[in-house]
Tab-separated table of C-alpha atoms in Angstrom:
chain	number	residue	atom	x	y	z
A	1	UNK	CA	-33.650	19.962	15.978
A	2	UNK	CA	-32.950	20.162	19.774
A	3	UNK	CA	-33.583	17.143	20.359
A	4	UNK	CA	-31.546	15.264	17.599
A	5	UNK	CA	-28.439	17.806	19.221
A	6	UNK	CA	-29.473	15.931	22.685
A	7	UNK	CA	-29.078	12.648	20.921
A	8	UNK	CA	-25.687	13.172	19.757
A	9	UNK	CA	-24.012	14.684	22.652
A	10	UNK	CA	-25.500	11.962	24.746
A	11	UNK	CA	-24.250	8.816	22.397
A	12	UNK	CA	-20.895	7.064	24.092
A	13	UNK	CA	-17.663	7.573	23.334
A	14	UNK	CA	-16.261	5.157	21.010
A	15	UNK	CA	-13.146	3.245	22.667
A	16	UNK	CA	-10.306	3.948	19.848
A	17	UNK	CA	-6.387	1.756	19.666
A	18	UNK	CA	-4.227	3.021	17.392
A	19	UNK	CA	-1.011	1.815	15.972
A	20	UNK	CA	1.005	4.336	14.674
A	21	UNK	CA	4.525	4.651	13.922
A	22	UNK	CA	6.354	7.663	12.325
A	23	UNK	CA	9.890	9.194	11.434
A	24	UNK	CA	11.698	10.318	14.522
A	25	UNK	CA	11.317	14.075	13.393
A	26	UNK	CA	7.744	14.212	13.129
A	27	UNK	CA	4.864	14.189	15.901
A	28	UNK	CA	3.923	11.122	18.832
A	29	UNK	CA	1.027	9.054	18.631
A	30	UNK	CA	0.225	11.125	21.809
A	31	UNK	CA	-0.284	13.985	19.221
A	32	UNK	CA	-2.213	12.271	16.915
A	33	UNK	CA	-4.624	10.758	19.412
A	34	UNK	CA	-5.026	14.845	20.717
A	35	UNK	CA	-5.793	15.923	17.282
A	36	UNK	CA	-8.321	13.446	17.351
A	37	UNK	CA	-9.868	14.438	20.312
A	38	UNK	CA	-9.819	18.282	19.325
A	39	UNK	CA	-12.452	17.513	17.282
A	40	UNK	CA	-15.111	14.764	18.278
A	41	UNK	CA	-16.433	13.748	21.909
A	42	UNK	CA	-17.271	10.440	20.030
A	43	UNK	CA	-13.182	8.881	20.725
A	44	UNK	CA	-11.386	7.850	23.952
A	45	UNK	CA	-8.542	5.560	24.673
A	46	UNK	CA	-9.161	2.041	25.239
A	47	UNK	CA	-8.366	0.426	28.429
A	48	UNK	CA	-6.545	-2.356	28.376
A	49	UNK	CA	-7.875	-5.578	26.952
A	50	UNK	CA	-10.673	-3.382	26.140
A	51	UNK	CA	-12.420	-4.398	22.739
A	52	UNK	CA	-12.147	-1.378	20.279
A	53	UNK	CA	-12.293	0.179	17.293
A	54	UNK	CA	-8.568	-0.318	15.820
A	55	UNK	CA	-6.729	1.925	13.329
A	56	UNK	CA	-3.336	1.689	11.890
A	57	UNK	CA	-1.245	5.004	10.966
A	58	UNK	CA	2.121	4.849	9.580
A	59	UNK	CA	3.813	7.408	8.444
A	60	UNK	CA	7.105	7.780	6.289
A	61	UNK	CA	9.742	10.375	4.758
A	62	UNK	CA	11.797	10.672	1.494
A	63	UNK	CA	13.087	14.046	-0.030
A	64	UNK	CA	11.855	16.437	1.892
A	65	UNK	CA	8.289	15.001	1.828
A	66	UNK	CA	6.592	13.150	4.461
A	67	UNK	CA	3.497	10.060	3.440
A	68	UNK	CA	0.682	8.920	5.663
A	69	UNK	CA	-1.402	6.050	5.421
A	70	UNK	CA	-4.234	5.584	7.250
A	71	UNK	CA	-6.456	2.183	7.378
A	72	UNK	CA	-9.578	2.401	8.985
A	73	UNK	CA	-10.808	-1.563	8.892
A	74	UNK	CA	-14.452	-2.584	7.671
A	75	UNK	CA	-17.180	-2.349	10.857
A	76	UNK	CA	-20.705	-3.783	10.731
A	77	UNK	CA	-21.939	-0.251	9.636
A	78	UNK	CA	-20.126	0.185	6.224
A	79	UNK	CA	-16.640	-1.226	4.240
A	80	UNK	CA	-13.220	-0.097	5.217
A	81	UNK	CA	-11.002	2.797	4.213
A	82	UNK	CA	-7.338	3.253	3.292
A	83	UNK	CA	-6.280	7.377	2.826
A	84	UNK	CA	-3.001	8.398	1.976
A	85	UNK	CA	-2.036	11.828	2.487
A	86	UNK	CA	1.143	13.922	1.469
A	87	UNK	CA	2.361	16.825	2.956
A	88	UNK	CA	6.208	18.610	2.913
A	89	UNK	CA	5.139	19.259	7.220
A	90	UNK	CA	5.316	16.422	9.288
A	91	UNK	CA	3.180	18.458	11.733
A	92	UNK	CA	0.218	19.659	9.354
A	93	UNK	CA	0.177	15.520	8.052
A	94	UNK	CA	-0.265	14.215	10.931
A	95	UNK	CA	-2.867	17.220	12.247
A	96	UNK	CA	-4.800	15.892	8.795
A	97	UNK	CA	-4.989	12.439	9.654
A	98	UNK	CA	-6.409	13.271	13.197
A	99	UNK	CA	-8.909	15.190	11.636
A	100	UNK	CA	-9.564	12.011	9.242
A	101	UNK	CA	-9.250	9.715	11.933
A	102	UNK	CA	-12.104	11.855	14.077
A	103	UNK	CA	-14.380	12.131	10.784
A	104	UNK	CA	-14.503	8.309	10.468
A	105	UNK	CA	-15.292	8.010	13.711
A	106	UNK	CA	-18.180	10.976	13.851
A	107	UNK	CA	-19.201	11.958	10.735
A	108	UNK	CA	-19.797	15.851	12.356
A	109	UNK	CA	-16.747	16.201	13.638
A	110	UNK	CA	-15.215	19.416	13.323
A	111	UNK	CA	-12.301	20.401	10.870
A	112	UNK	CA	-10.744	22.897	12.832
A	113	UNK	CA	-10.034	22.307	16.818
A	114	UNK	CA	-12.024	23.526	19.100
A	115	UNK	CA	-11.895	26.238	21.026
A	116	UNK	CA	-12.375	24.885	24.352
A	117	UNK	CA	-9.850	22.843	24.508
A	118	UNK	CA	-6.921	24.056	26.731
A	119	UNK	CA	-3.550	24.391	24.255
A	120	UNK	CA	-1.335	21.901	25.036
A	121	UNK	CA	2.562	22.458	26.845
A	122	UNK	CA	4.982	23.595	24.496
A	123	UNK	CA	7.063	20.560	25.846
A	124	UNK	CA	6.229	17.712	28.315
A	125	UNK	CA	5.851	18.995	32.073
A	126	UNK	CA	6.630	16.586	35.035
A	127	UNK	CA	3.195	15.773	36.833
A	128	UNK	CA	4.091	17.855	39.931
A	129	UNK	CA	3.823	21.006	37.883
A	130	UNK	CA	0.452	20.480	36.985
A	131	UNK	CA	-2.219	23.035	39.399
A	132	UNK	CA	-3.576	20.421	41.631
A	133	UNK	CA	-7.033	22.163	40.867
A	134	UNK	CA	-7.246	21.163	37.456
A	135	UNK	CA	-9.377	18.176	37.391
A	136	UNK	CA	-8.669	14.900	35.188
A	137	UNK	CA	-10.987	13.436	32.893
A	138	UNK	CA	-11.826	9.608	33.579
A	139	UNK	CA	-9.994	8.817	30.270
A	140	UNK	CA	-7.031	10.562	31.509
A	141	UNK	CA	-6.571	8.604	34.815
A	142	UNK	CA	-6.844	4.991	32.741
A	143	UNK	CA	-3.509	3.987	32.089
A	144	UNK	CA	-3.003	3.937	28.783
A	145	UNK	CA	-3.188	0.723	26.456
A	146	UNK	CA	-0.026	-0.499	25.358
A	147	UNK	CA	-1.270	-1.058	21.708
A	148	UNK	CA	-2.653	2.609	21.493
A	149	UNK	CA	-1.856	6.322	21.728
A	150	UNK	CA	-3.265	8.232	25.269
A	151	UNK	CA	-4.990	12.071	24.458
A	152	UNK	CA	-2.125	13.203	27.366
A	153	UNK	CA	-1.417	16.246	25.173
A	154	UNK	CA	-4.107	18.529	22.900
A	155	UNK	CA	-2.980	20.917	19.892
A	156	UNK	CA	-3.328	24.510	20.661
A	157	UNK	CA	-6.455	26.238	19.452
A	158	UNK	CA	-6.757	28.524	16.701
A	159	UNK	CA	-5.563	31.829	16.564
A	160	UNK	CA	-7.771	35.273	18.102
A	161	UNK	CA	-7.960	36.109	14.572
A	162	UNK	CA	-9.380	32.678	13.328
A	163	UNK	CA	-11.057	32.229	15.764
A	164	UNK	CA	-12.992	35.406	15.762
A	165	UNK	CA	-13.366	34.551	11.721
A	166	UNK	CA	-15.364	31.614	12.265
A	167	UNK	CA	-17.675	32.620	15.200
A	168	UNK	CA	-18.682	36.003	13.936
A	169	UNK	CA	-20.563	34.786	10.985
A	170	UNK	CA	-22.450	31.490	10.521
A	171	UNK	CA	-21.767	31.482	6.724
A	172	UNK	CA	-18.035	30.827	7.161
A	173	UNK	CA	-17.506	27.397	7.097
A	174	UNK	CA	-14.470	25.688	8.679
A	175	UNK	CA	-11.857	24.292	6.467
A	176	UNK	CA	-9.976	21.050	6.760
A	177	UNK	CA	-6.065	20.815	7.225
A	178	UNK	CA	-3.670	22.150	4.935
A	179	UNK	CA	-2.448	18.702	3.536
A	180	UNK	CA	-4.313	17.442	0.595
A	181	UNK	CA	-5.396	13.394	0.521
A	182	UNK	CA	-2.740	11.925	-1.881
A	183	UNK	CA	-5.026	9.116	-2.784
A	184	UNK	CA	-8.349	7.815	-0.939
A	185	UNK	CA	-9.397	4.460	-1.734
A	186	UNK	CA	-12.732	2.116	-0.092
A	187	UNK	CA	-11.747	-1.105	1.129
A	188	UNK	CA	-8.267	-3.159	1.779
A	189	UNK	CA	-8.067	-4.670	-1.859
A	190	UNK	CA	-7.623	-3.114	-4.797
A	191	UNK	CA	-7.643	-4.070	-7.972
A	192	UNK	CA	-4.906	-3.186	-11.062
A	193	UNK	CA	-3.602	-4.076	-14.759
A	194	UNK	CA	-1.238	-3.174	-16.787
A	195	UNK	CA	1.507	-3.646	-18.954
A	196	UNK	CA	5.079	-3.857	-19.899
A	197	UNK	CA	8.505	-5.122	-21.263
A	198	UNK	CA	10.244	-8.615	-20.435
A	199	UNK	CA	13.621	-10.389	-21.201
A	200	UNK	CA	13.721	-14.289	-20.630
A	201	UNK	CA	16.242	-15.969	-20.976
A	202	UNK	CA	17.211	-20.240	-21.094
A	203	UNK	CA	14.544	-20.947	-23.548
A	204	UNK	CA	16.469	-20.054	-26.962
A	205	UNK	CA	20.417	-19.466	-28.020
A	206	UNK	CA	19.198	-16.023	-27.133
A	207	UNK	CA	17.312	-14.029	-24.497
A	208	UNK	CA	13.724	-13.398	-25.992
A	209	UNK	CA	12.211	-9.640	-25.820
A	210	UNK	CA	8.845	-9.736	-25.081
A	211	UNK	CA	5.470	-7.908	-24.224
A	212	UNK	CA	3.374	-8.473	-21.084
A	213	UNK	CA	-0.213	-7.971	-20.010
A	214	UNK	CA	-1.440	-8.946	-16.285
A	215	UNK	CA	-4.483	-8.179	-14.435
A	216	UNK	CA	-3.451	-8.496	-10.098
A	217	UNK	CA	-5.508	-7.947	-6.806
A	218	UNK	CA	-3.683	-6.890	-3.506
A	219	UNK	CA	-4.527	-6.075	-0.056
A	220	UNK	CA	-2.827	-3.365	1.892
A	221	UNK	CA	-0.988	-4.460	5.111
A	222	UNK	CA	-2.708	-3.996	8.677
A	223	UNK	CA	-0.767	-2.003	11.100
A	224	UNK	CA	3.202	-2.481	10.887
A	225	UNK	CA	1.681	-6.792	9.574
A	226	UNK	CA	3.810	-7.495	6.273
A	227	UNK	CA	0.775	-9.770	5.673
A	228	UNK	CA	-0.375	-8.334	2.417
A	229	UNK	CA	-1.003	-10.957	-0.193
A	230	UNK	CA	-0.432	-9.767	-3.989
A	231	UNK	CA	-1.871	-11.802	-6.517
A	232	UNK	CA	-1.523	-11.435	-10.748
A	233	UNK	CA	-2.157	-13.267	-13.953
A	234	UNK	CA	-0.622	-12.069	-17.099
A	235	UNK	CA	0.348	-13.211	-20.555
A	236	UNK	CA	3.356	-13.070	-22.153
A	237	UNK	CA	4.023	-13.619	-25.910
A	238	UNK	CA	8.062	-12.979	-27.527
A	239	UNK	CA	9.428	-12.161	-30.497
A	240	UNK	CA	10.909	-14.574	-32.657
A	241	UNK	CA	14.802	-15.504	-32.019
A	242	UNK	CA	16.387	-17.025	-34.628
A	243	UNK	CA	20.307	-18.789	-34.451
A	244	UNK	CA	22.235	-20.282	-37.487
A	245	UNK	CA	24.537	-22.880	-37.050
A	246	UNK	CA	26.812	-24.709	-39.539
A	247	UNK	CA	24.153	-26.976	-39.368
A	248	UNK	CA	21.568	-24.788	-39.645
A	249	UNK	CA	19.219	-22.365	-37.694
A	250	UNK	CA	16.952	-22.405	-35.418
A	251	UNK	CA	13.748	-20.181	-34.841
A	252	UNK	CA	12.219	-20.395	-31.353
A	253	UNK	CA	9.368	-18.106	-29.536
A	254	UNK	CA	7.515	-18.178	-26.714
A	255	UNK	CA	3.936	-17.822	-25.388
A	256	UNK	CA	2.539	-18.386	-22.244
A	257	UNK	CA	0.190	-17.378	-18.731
A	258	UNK	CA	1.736	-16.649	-15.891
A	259	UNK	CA	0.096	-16.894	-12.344
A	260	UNK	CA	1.997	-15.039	-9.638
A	261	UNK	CA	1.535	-15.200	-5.609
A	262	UNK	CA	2.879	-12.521	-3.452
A	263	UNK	CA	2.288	-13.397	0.231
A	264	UNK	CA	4.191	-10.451	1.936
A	265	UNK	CA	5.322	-6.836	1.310
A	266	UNK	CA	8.235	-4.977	2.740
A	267	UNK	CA	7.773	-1.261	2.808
A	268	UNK	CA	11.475	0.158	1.695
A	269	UNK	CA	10.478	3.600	1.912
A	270	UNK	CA	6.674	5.442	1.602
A	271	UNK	CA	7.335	4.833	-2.446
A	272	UNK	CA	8.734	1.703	-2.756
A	273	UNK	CA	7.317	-1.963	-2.010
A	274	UNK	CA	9.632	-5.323	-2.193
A	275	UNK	CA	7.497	-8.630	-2.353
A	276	UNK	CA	8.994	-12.054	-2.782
A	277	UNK	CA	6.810	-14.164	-4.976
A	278	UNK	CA	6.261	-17.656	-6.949
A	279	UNK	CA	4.808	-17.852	-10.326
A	280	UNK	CA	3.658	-20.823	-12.592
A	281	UNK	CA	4.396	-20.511	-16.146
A	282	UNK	CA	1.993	-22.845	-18.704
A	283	UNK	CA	2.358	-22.035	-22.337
A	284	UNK	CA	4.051	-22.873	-25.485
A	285	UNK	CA	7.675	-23.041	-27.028
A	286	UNK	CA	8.201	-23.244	-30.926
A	287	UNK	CA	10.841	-23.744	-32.700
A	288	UNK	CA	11.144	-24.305	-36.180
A	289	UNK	CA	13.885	-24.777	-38.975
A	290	UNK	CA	15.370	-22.538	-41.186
A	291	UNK	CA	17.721	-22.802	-44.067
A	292	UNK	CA	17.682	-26.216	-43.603
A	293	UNK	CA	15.823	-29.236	-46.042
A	294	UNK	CA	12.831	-30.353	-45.720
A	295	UNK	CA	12.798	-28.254	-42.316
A	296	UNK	CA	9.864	-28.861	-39.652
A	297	UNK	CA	8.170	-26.810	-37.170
A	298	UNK	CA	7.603	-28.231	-33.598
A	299	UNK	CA	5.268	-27.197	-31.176
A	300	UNK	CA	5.186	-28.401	-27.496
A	301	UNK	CA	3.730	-27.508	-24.234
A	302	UNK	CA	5.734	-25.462	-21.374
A	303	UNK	CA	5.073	-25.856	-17.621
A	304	UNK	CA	7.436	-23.904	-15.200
A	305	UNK	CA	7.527	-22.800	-11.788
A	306	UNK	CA	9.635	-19.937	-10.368
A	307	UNK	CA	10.878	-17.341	-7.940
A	308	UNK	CA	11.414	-13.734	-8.306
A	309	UNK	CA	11.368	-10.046	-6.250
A	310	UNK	CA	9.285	-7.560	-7.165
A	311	UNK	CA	10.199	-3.529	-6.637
A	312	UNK	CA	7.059	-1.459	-6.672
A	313	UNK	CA	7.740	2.422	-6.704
A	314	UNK	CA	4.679	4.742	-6.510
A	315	UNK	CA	5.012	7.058	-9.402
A	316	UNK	CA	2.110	8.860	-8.979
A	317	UNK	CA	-1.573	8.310	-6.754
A	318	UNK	CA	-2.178	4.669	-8.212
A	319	UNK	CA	0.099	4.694	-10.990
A	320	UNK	CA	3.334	2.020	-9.933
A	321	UNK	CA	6.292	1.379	-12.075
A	322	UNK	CA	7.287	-1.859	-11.473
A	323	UNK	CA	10.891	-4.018	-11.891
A	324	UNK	CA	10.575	-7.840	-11.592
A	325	UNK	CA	13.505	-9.904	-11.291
A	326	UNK	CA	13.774	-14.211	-11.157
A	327	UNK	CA	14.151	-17.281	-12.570
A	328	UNK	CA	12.162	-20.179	-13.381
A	329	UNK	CA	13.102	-24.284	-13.755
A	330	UNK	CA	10.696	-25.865	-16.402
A	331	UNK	CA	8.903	-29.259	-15.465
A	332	UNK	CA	7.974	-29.601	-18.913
A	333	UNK	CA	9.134	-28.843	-22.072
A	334	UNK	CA	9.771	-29.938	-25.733
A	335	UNK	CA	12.992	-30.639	-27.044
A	336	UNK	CA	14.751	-29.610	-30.758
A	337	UNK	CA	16.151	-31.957	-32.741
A	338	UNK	CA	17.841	-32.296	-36.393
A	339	UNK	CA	15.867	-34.831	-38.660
A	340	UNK	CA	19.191	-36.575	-38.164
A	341	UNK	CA	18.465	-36.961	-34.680
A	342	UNK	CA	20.720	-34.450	-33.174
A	343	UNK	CA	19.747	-32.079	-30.629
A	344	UNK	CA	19.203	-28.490	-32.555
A	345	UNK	CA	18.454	-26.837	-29.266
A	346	UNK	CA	17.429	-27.590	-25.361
A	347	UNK	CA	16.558	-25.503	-22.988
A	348	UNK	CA	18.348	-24.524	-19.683
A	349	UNK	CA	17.439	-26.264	-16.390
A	350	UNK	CA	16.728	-22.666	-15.352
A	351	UNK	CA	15.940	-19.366	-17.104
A	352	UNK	CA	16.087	-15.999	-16.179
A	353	UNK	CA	13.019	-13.539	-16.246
A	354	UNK	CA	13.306	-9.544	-15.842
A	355	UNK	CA	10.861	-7.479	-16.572
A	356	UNK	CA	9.506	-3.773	-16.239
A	357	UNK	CA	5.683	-2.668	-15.884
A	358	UNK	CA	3.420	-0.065	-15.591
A	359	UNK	CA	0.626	-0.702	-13.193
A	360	UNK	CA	-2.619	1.143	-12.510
A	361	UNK	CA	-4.220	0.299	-8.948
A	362	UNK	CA	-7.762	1.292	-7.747
């Protein structure tokens, strides 16, 4: 056993970048980085140019609450990680995702700080004030990457009280931070279905009501990167429309598969995700005749291509409610006619699509 503790202490500290941004309310990357440090001997700060291990933090705030998100990429040892964590303190959330941030780098790190660490300044001291006899670790005097956070500040150890609860029995084992994880997920994509409600409109007298099923595969952005490609395939079936004219009526209803392509994501707020996206509609349109002689059905193929936004708002962990809103220009399409030869029905050059889903994402 002593000699595995040997092993450890002597294995190198792991050079660590990490981009974080945050509300202006709640903690510095500085802080983050110390929380991390508080608890392995396995992190550092990367020089400059330095290859290392890079993580992306970002952290938002709506009603009262505060949402991190932490994505630790894939290494040659195992898959990546994405954890979300919620918490109503900006300062216990971001204390939790140092702690996270040290346990995927050392799987022993510690949950609660330790002790030895000095506490850090209630608020940042010029350098001059600093005893000249307190010596500087090597990290320290690198100057700091511009990509990543410097440990130039620590978080205070626990209290006399805690502190004497944890060392005076070996039974008492240390807890993690306050905040609970919100959602944890392995790996950058994720897969999701669901289902929903849709309007479209141009391809009858009337706007259609339909259903929707889809099946979609995302990636979660890198960092502050919008890069986060969204992709979905769904069908869509309507209800039958029906329009009377004095020369008679018209039935008409819709089926089709729809492929959609997100490419980016804009976060709005920690809850709510805009992406702009294409889709390509193939189907059928039907129409048929009604109170009218000798009436005939027609059946032709639909081929479309379109643009829409997409709101995604987080209702709960990896449940998303979901508003859709576009258009779409068909390329083709059948056409309507009277057995008389005049045109019963055509569609628009472009019709509208809304829509409103429920998503599941894991």
């Amino acid at each position: 056993m002593l000699h595995a503790e040997r092993a450890t202490a002597e294995e190198p500290a792991t050079p660590v970048r990490i981009a974080y941004s945050a509300p202006p309310s709640c903690p510095d990357g500085q802080v983050l980085f110390a929380h991390v440090l508080a608890r392995t001997a396995r992190a550092r700060a990367a020089a400059p140019n330095e290859t290392a291990r890079e993580l992306a933090v970002r952290v938002n705030a709506t009603k009262g609450r505060f949402f991190g998100r932490l994505l630790v990429p894939a290494t040659s040892e195992g898959v990546g990680q994405a954890r979300e964590v919620m918490d109503e303190s900006c300062d216990e959330l971001v204390e939790a995702l140092g702690f996270f941030i040290a346990l995927s780098i050392d799987p022993h790190a510690t949950a609660l700080p330790s002790t030895t660490v000095p506490p850090a300044a209630p608020s940042p001291a010029p350098a001059a004030s600093e005893p000249e006899s307190e010596p500087k670790s090597e990290d320290a005097s690198d100057p700091p990457p511009p990509t990543s956070v410097p440990p130039t500040s620590v978080p205070p150890p626990p209290s006399p009280a805690a502190t004497s609860t944890v060392t005076s029995s070996t039974k008492v084992e240390p807890q993690p931070p306050r905040s609970r994880p919100w959602i944890e997920r392995k790996g950058p994509w994720h897969f999701g279905f669901g289902a929903g409600a849709t309007l479209v409109g141009g391809l009858a007298p009337k706007v259609l009501v339909g259903s929707r099923g889809f099946i979609d595969l995302s990636r979660e952005p890198t960092g502050d990167s919008v890069f986060a490609p969204f992709f979905s395939v769904g069908a869509i079936s309507t209800a039958t429309a029906t329009d009377i004219t004095p020369l008679g009526g018209i039935a008409i209803r819709w089926q089709a598969l729809v492929g959609t392509a997100c490419p980016v994501e804009v976060a709005l707020s920690s809850i709510a995700v805009f992406r702009p996206c294409s889709s390509l509609e193939a189907g059928q349109l039907r129409g048929e005749g009604i109170h009218i002689r000798n009436a005939r059905r027609t059946e032709g193929e639909w081929v479309a291509v379109g643009l829409s936004g997409r709101l995604s708002l987080t209702v709960w962990s990896a449940l998303f409610l979901e508003v859709e809103l576009g258009g779409s220009a068909p390329i083709l399409w059948p056409q309507f006619r009277y057995t008389t030869g005049m045109t019963a029905f055509d569609t628009a050059a472009l019709g509208a699509r809304t829509s409103l889903t429920l998503a599941l994402r894991l």
